[in-house]
mmCIF file of C-alpha atoms and ligand atoms in Angstrom:
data_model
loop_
_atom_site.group_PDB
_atom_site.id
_atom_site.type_symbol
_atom_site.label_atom_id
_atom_site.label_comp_id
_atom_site.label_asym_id
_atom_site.label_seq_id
_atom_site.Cartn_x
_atom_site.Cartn_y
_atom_site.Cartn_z
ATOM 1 C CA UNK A 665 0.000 0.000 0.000
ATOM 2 C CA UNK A 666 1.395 3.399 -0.486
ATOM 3 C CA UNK A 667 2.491 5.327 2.051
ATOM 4 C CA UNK A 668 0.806 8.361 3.900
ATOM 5 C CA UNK A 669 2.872 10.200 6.578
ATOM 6 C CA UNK A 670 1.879 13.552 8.003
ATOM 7 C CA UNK A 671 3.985 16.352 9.232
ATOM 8 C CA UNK A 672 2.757 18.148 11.940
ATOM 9 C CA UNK A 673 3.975 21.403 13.892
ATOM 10 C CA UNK A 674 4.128 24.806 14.342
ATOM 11 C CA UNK A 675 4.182 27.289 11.495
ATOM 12 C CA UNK A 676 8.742 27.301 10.853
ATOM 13 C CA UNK A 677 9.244 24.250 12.390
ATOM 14 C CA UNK A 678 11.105 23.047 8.791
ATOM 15 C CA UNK A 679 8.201 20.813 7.842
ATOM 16 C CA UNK A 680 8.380 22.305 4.447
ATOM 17 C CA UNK A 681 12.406 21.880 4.238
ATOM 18 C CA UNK A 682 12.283 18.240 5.156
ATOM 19 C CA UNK A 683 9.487 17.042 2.879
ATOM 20 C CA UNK A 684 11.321 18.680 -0.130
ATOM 21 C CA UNK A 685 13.926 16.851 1.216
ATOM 22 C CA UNK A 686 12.137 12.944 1.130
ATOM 23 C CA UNK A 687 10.521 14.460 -2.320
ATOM 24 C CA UNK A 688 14.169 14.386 -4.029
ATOM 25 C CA UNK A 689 15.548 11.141 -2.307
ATOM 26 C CA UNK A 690 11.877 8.765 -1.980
ATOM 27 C CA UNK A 691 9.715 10.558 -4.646
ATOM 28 C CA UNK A 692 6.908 11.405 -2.103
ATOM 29 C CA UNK A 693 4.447 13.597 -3.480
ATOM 30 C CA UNK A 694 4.804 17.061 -1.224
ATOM 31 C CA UNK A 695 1.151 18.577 -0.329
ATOM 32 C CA UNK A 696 1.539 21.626 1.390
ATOM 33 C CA UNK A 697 -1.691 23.105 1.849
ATOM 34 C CA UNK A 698 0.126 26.237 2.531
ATOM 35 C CA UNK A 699 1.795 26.281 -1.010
ATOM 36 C CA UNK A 700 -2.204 25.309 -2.759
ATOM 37 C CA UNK A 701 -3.128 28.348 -1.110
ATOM 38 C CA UNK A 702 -0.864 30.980 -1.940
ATOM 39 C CA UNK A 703 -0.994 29.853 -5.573
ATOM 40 C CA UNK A 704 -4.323 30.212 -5.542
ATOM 41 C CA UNK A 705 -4.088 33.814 -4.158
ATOM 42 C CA UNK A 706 -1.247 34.394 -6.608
ATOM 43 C CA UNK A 707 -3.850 33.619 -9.163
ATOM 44 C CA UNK A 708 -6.463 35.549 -8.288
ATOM 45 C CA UNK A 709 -9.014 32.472 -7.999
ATOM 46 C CA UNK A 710 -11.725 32.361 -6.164
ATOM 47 C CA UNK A 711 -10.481 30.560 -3.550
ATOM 48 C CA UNK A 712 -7.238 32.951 -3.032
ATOM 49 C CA UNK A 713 -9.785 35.894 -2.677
ATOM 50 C CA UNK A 714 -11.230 33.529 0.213
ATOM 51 C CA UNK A 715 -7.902 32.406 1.861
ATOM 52 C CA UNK A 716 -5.774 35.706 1.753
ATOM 53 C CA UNK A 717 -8.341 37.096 4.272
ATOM 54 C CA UNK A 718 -7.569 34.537 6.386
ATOM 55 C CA UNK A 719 -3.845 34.276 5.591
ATOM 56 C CA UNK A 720 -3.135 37.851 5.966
ATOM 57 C CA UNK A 721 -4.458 37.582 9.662
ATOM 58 C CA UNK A 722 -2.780 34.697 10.691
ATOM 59 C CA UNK A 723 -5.996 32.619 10.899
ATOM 60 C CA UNK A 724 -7.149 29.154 9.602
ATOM 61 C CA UNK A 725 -9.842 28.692 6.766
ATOM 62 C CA UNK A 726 -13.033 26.678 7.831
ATOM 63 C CA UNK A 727 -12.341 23.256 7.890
ATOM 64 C CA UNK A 728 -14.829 22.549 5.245
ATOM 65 C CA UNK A 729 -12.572 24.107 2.052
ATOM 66 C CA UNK A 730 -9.600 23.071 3.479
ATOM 67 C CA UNK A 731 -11.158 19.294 3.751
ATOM 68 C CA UNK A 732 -12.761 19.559 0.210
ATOM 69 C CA UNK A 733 -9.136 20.768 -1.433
ATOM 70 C CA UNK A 734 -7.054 18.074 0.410
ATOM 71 C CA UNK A 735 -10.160 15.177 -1.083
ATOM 72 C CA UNK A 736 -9.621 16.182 -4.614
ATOM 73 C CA UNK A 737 -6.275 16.103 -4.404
ATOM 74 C CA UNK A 738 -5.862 12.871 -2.890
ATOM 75 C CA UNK A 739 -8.195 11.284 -5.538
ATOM 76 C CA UNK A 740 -6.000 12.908 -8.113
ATOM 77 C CA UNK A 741 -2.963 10.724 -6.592
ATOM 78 C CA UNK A 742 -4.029 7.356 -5.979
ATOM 79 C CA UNK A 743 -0.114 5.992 -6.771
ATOM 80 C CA UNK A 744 1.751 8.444 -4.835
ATOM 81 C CA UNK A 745 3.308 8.184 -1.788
ATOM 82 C CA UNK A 746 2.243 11.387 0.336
ATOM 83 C CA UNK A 747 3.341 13.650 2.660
ATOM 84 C CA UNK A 748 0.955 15.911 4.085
ATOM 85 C CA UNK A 749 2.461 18.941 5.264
ATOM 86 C CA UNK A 750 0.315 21.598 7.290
ATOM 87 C CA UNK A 751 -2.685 19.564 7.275
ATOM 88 C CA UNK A 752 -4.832 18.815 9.340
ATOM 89 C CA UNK A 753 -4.310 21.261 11.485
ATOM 90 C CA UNK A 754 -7.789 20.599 13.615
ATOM 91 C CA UNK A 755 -8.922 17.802 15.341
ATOM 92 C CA UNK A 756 -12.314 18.138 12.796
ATOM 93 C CA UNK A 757 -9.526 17.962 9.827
ATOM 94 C CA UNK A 758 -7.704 15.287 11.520
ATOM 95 C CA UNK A 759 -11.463 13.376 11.525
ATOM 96 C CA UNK A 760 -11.958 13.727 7.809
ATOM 97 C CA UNK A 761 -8.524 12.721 7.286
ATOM 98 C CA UNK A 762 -9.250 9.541 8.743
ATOM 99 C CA UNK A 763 -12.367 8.901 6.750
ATOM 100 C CA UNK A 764 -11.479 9.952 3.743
ATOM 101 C CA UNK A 765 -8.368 7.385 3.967
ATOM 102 C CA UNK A 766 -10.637 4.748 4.117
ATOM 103 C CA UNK A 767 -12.943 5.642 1.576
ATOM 104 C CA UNK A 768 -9.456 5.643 -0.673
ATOM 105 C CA UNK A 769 -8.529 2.558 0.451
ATOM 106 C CA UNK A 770 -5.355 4.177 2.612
ATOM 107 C CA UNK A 771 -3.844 4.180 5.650
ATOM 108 C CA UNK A 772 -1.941 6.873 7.879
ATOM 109 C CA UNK A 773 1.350 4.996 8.289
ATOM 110 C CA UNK A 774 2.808 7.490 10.454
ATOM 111 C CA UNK A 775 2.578 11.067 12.057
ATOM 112 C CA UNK A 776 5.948 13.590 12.714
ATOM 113 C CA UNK A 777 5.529 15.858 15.297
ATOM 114 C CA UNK A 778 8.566 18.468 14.745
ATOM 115 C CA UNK A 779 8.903 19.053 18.172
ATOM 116 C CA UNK A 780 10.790 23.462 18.468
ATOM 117 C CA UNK A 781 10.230 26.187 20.665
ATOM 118 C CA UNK A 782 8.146 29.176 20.201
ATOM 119 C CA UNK A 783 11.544 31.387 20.617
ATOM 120 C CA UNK A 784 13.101 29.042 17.571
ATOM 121 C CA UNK A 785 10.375 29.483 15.638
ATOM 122 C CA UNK A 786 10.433 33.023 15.911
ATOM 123 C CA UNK A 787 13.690 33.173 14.733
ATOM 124 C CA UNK A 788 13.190 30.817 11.659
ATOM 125 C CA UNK A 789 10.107 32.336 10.305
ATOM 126 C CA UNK A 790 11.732 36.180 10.617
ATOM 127 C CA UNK A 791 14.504 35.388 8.661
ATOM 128 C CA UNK A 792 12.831 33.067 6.314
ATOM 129 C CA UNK A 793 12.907 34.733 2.528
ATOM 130 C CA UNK A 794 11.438 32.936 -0.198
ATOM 131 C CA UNK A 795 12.052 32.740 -4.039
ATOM 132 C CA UNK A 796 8.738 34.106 -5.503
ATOM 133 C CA UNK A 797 10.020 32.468 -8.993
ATOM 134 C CA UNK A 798 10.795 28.803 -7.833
ATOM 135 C CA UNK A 799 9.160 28.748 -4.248
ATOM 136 C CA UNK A 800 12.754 27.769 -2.723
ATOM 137 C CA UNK A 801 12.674 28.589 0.678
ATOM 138 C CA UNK A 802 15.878 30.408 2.256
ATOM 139 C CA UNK A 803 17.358 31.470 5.478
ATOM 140 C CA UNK A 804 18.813 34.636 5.871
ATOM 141 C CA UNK A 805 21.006 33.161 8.336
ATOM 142 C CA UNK A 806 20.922 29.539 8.753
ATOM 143 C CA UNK A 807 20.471 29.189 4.760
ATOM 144 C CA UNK A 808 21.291 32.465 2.898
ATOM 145 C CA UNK A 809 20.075 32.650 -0.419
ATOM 146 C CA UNK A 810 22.538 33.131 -3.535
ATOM 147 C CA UNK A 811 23.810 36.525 -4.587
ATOM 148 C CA UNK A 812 21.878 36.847 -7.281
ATOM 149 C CA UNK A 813 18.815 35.236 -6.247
ATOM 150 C CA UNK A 814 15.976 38.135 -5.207
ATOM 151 C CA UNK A 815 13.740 36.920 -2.359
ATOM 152 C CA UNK A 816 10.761 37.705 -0.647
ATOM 153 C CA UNK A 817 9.452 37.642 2.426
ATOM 154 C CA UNK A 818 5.850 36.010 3.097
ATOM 155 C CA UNK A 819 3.242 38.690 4.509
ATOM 156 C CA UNK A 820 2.301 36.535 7.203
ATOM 157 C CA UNK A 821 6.058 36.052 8.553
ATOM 158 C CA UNK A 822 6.090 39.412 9.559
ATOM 159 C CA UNK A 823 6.143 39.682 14.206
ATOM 160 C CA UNK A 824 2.530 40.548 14.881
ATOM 161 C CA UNK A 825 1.334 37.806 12.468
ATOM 162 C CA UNK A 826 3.755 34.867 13.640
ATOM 163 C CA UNK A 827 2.389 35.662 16.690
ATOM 164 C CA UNK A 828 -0.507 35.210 16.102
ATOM 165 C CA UNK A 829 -0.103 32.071 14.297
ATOM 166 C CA UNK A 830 1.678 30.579 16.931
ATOM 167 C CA UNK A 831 -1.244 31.041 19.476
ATOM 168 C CA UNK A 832 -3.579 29.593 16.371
ATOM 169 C CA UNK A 833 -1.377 26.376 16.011
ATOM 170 C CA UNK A 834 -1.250 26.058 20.129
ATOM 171 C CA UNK A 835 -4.886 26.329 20.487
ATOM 172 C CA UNK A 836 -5.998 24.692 17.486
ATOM 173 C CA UNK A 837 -3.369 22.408 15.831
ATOM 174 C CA UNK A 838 -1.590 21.181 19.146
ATOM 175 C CA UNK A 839 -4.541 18.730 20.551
ATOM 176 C CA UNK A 840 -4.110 16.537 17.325
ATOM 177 C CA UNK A 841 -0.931 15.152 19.230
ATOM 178 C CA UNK A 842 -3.115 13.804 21.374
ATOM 179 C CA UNK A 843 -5.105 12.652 19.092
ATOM 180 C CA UNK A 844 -2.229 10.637 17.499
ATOM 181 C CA UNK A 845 -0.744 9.550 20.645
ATOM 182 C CA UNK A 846 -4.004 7.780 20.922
ATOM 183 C CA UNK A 847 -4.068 6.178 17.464
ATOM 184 C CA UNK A 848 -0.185 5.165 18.145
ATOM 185 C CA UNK A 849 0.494 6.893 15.057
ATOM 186 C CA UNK A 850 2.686 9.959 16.379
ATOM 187 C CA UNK A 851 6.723 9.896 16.296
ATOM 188 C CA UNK A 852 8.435 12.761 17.684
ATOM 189 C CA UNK A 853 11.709 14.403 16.537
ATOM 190 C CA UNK A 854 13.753 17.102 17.469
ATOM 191 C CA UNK A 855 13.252 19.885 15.329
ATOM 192 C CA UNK A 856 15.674 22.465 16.835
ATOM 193 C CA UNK A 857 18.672 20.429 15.533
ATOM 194 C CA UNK A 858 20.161 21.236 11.750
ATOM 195 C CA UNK A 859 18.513 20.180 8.703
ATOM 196 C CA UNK A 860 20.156 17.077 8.150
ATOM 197 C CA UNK A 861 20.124 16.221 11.142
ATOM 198 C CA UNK A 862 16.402 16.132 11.351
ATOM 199 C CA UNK A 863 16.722 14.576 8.192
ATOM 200 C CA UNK A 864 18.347 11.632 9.417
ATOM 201 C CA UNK A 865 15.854 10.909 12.634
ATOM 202 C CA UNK A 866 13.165 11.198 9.857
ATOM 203 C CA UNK A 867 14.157 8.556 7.580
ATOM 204 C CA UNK A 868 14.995 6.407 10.844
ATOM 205 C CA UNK A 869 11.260 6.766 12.238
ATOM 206 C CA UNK A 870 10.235 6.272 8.709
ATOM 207 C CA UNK A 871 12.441 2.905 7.816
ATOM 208 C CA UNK A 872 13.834 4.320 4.656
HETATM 209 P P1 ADP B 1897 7.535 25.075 7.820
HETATM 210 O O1 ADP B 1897 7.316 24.405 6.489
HETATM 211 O O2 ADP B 1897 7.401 24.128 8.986
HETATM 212 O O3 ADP B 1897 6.719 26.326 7.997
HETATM 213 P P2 ADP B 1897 10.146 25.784 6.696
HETATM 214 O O4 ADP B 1897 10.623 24.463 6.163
HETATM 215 O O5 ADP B 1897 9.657 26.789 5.700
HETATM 216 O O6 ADP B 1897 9.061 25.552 7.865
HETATM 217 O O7 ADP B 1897 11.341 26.405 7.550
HETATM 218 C C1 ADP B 1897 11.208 27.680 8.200
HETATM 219 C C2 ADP B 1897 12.523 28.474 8.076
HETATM 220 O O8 ADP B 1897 13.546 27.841 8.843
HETATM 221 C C3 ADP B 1897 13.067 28.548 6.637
HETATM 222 O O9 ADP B 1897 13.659 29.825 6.476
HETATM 223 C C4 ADP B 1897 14.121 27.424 6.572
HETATM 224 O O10 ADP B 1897 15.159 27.745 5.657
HETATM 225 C C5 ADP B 1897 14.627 27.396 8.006
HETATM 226 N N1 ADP B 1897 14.947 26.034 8.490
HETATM 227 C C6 ADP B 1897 14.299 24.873 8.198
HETATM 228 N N2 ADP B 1897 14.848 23.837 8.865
HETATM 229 C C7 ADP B 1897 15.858 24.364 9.626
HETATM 230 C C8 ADP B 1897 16.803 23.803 10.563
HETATM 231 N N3 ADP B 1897 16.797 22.489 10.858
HETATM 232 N N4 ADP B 1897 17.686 24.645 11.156
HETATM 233 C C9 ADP B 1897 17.673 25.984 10.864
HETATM 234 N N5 ADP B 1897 16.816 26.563 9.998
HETATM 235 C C10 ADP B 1897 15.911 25.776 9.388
HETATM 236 P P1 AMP B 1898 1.556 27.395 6.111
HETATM 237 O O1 AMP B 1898 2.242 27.682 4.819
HETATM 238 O O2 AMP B 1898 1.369 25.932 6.364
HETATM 239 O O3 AMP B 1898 2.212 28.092 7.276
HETATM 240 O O4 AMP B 1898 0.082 27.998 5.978
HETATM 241 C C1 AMP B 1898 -0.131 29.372 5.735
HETATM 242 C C2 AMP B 1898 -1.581 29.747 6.041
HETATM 243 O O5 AMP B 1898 -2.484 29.043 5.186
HETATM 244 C C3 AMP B 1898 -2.079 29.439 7.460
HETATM 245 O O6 AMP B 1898 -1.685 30.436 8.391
HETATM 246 C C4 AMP B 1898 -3.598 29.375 7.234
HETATM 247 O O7 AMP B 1898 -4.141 30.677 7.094
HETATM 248 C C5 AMP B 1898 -3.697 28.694 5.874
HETATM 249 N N1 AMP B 1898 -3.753 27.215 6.003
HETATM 250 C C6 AMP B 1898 -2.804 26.332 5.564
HETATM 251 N N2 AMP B 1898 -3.157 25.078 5.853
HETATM 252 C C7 AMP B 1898 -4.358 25.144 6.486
HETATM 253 C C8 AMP B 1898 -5.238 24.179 7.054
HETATM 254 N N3 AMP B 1898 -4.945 22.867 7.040
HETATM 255 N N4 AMP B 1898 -6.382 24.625 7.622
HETATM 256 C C9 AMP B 1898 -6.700 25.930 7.653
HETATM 257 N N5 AMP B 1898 -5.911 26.887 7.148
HETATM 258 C C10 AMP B 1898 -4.737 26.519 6.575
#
């Protein structure tokens, strides 16, 4: 069966560096619910009109779009091995998750909790920069982009909205460790260490 593993933790924990990471070596299919969102504000759609609301304030979109984006593209995927990164991010996500699995004939193998404290993660996501024209994600200090590479930096990594995203994930987002402990689904690393590191305890949890 192919594989489904989740990655979940605060907002600069390096959930998006690490799956980028298993994407080059394993092939996983990277879903970053994040990254469907900004293209679709990028775009203009419909739905970007919707989430930049949200977005800009630091806030989550109601479960129900969220739910309905991550079903299509699941169904579009049937072959892939998948990492979902930044869903679900509520325990009513995490429920629809589970059901929709089964109705695709899937399982959750496993859940990574990136396990980093608020003060690190304050630190990675104000000095995180961004290349608007491949979406490669930099450091200003711990990964400083080339020379001649002009980045960006996300609206919503500016202080008063990581703030404010950090209180979201706490409140909302941090139960669903609970909610894996209890389905003996959650592994926990230690995000705070360097990239490969992190790397490594990864692909140990994962048996790769
Ligand atoms: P997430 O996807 O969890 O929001 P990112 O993967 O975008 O997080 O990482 C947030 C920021 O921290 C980025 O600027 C990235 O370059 C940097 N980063 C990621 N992993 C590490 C690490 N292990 N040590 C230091 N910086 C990191
Ligand atoms: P991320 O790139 O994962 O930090 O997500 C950026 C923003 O997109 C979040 O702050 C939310 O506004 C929105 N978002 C991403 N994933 C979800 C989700 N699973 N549920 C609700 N909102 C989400």
């Amino acid at each position: 069966m192919k594989k489904t593993i989740v990655f979940l933790g605060p907002p600069g924990a390096g959930k998006g560096t690490q799956a980028e990471k298993l994407k080059k070596a394993y092939g996983f299919v990277h879903i970053s619910t994040g990254d469907i969102l900004r293209e679709a504000v990028s775009k203009g759609t419909q739905l970007g009109k919707i989430a930049k609301k949200y977005m800009d304030e630091g806030k989550l979109l109601p479960d129900d779009l969220i739910i309905g984006i991550i079903e299509e593209k699941l169904k579009e995927l049937p072959d892939a091995n998948i990492i979902l990164d930044g869903f679900p991010r509520t325990v009513g996500q995490a429920e629809a998750l589970d059901k929709l699995l089964e109705k695709l004939g899937r399982k959750l193998d496993a859940v990574i909790l990136f396990d980093i404290s608020d003060q690190e993660v304050i630190r990675r996501l104000s000095g995180r920069r961004i290349d608007p024209k491949t979406g490669k994600v930099y450091h200003i200090e711990f990964n400083p982009p080339p020379k001649d590479v002009d980045v960006i930096q996300r609206e919503d990594d500016k202080e008063e909205v990581i703030k404010k995203r950090l209180s979201v994930y706490h409140s909302q987002t941090s139960p669903l460790i609970e909610y894996y402990k209890n389905q003996n689904k959650l592994f926990v690393v230690d995000a705070s260490k360097s990239p490969e590191d992190v790397y490594k305890e990864i692909t140990s949890v994962l048996k790769l």
